[in-house]
Coordinates of C-alpha atoms in Angstrom, one line a residue:
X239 CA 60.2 -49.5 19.4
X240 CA 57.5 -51.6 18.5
X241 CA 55.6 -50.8 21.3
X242 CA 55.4 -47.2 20.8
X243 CA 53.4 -47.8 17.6
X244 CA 50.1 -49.5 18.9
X245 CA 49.2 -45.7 21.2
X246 CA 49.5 -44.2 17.2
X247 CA 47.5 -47.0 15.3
X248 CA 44.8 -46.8 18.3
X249 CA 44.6 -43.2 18.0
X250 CA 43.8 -43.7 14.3
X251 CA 41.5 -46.1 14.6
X252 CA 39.4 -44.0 17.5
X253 CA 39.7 -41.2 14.6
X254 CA 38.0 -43.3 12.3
X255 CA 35.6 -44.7 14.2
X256 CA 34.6 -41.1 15.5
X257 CA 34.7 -39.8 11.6
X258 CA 32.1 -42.8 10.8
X259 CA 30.1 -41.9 13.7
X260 CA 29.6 -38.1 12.8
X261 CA 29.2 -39.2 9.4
X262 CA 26.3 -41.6 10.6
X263 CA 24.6 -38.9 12.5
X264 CA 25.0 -36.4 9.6
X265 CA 22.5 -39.1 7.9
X266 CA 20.3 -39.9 10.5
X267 CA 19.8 -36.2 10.7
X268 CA 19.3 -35.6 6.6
X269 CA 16.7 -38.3 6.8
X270 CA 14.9 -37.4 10.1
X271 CA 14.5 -33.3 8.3
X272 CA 10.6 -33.1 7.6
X273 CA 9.5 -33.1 4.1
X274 CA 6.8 -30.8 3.5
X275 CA 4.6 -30.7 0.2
X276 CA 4.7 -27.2 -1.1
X277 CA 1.0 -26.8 -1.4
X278 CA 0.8 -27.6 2.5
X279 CA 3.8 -25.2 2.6
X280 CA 2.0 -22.6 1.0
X281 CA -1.4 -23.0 2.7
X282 CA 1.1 -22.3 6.2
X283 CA 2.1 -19.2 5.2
X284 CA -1.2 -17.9 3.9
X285 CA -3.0 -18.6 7.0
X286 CA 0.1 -16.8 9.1
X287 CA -0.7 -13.9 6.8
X288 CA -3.8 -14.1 7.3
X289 CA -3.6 -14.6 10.9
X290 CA -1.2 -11.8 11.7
X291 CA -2.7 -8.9 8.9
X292 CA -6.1 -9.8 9.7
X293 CA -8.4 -6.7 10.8
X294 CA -9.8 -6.4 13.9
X295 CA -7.1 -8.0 15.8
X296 CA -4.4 -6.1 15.5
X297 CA -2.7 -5.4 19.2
X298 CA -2.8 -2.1 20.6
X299 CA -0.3 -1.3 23.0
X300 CA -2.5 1.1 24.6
X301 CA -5.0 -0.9 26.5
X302 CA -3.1 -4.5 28.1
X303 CA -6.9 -5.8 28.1
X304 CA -7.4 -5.0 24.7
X305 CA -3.8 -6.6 23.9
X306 CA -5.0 -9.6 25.2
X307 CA -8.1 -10.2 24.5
X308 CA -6.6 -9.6 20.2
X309 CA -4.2 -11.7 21.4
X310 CA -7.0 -14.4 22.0
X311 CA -8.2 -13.9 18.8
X312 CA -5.3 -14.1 16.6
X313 CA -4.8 -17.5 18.6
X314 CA -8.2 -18.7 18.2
X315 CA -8.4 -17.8 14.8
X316 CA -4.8 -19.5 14.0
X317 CA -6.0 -22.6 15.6
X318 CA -9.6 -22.5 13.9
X319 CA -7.8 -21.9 10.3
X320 CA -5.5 -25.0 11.1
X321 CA -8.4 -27.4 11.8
X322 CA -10.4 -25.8 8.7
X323 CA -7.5 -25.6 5.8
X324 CA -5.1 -28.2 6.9
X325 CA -7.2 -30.8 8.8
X326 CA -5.2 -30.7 12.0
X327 CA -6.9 -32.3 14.9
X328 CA -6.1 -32.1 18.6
X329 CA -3.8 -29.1 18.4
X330 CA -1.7 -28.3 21.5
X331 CA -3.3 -24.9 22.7
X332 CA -0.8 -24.8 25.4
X333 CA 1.9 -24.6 23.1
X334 CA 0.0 -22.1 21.2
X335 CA -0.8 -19.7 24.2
X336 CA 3.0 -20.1 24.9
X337 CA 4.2 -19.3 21.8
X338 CA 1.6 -15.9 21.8
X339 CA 2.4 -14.9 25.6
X340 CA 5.8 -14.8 24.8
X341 CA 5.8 -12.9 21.9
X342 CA 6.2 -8.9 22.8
X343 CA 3.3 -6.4 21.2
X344 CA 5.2 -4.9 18.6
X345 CA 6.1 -4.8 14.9
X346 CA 9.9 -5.5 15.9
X347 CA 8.8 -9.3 16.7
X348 CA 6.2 -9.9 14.2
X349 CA 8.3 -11.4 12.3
X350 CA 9.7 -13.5 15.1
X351 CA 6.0 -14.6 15.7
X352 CA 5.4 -15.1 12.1
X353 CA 8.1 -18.1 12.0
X354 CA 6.8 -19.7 15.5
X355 CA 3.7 -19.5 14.2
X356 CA 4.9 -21.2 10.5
X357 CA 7.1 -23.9 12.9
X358 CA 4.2 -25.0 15.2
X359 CA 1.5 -25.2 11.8
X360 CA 4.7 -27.5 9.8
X361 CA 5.2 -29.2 12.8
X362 CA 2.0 -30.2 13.8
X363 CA 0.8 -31.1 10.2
X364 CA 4.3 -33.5 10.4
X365 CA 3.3 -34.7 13.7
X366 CA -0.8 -36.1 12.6
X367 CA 1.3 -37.6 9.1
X368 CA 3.3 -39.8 11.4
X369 CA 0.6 -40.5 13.8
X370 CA -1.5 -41.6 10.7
X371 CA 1.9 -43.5 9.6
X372 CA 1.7 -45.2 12.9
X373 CA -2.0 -46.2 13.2
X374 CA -1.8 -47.7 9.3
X375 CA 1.0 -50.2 10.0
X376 CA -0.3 -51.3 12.7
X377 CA -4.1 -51.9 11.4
X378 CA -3.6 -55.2 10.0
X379 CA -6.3 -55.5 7.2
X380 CA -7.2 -52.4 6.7
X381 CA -9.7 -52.2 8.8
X382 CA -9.5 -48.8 10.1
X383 CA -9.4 -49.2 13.6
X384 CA -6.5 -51.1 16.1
X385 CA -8.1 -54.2 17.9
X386 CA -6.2 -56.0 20.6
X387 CA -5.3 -58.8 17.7
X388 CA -3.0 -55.7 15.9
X389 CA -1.1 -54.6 19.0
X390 CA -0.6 -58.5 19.8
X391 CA 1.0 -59.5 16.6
X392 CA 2.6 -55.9 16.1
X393 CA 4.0 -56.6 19.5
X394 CA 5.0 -60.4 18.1
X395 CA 6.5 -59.3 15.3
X396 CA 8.9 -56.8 17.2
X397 CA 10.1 -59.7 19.9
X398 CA 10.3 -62.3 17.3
X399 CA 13.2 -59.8 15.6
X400 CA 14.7 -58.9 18.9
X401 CA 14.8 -62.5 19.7
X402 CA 12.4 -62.8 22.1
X403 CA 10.1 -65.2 22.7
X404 CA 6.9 -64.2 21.7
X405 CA 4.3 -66.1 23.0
X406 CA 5.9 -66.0 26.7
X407 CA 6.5 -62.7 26.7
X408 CA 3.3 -61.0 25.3
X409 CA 0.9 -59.9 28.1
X410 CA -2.6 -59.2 27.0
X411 CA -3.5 -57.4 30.0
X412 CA -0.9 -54.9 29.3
X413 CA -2.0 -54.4 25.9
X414 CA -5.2 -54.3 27.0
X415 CA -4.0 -51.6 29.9
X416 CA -2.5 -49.3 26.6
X417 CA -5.8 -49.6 24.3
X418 CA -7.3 -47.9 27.8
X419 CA -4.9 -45.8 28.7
X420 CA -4.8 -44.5 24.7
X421 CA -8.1 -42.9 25.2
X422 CA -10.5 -44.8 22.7
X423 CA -12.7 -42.4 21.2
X424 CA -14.9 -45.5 19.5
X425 CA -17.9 -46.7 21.6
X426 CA -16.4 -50.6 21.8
X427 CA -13.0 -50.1 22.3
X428 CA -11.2 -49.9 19.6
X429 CA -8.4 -47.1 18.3
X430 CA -8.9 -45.2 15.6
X431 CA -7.1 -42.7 13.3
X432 CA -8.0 -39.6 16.0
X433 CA -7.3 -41.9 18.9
X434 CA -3.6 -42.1 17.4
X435 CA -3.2 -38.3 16.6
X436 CA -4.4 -37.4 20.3
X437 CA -1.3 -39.9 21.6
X438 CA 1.3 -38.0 19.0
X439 CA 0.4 -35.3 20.5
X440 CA 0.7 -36.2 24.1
X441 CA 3.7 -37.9 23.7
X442 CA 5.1 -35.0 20.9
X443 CA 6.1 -38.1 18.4
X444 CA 8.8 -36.7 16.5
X445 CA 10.6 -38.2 13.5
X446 CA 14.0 -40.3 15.7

């Protein structure tokens, strides 16, 4: 019967739509993988090493103060080697104290620790590139800092391509409301390059 077909050719058609759609995500997913220069790559793991075989804070099971307080060194000296040899500002030490607290005092997870610790230094250094990504397209001119003007024709362009209508939709008070609530570390006002690092990192911008 001709009716019995249609429950057959739908069913192929949701199989090919659902094939398409993993396929889709598949990309989405090859292009959203972060790409790290192997020089930054390298400098990661050195610090790590350095990090973790330095002497003098080495844990000792022994003592839990002691434990701790090499604990808090390895940390601060992670986080100070980060800033130094990578140029990573406003790094989350919340995260960081996480990712040490949980890790047990023993060679059986220093390996375990090593990769947290390579994943959170690749990560952030991703993190500040995307942020600087961010605060570059939007600087119209070059100027090297985000005025009002730049988030108000940023904002223009994106509801002209939605189809919006631009000049009846653009507040300038809210705009105004996210320059302040963005934390400008200028003296008039204005965003800069840090200013847009400190948001990535409050909001985790990740690659979508």
């Amino acid at each position: 019967m001709p009716r019995s077909k249609q429950p057959a050719a739908s069913a192929g058609r949701k199989r090919k739509n659902s094939s398409s759609q993993k396929k889709e995500l598949a990309e989405r997913k090859k292009k959203a993988r972060i790409h790290i220069p192997k020089r930054i790559q390298r400098k990661v793991n050195e610090i790590v090493d350095q990090v973790l075989n330095n002497e003098g804070v080495s844990v000792d099971n022994s003592d839990e103060s002691t434990a701790t307080n090499n604990q808090q060194e390895q940390l601060n000296s992670f986080q100070s080697l980060l800033e130094t040899k990578l140029d990573l500002e406003h790094l989350d030490s919340d995260a960081l104290q996480h990712i040490f607290s949980s890790s047990n005092s023993n060679n059986n997870d220093c390996k375990i620790l090593s990769e947290a610790l390579q994943t959170f230094a690749v990560n952030s250094w991703h993190q500040q590139q995307l942020a600087f990504q961010v605060f570059y397209f939007m600087d119209q001119g070059g100027k090297g800092v985000v005025v009002l003007e730049d988030l108000q024709q940023v904002a223009g362009e994106f509801l002209n391509d939605s189809g919006g209508d631009a000049a009846g939709e653009i507040d300038l008070e809210e705009l105004e409301d996210m320059m302040a609530l963005a934390g400008s570390s200028t003296s008039d006002g204005l965003l800069s390059k840090e200013d847009f690092v400190k948001i990535a990192r409050k909001v985790n911008l990740q690659t979508v």
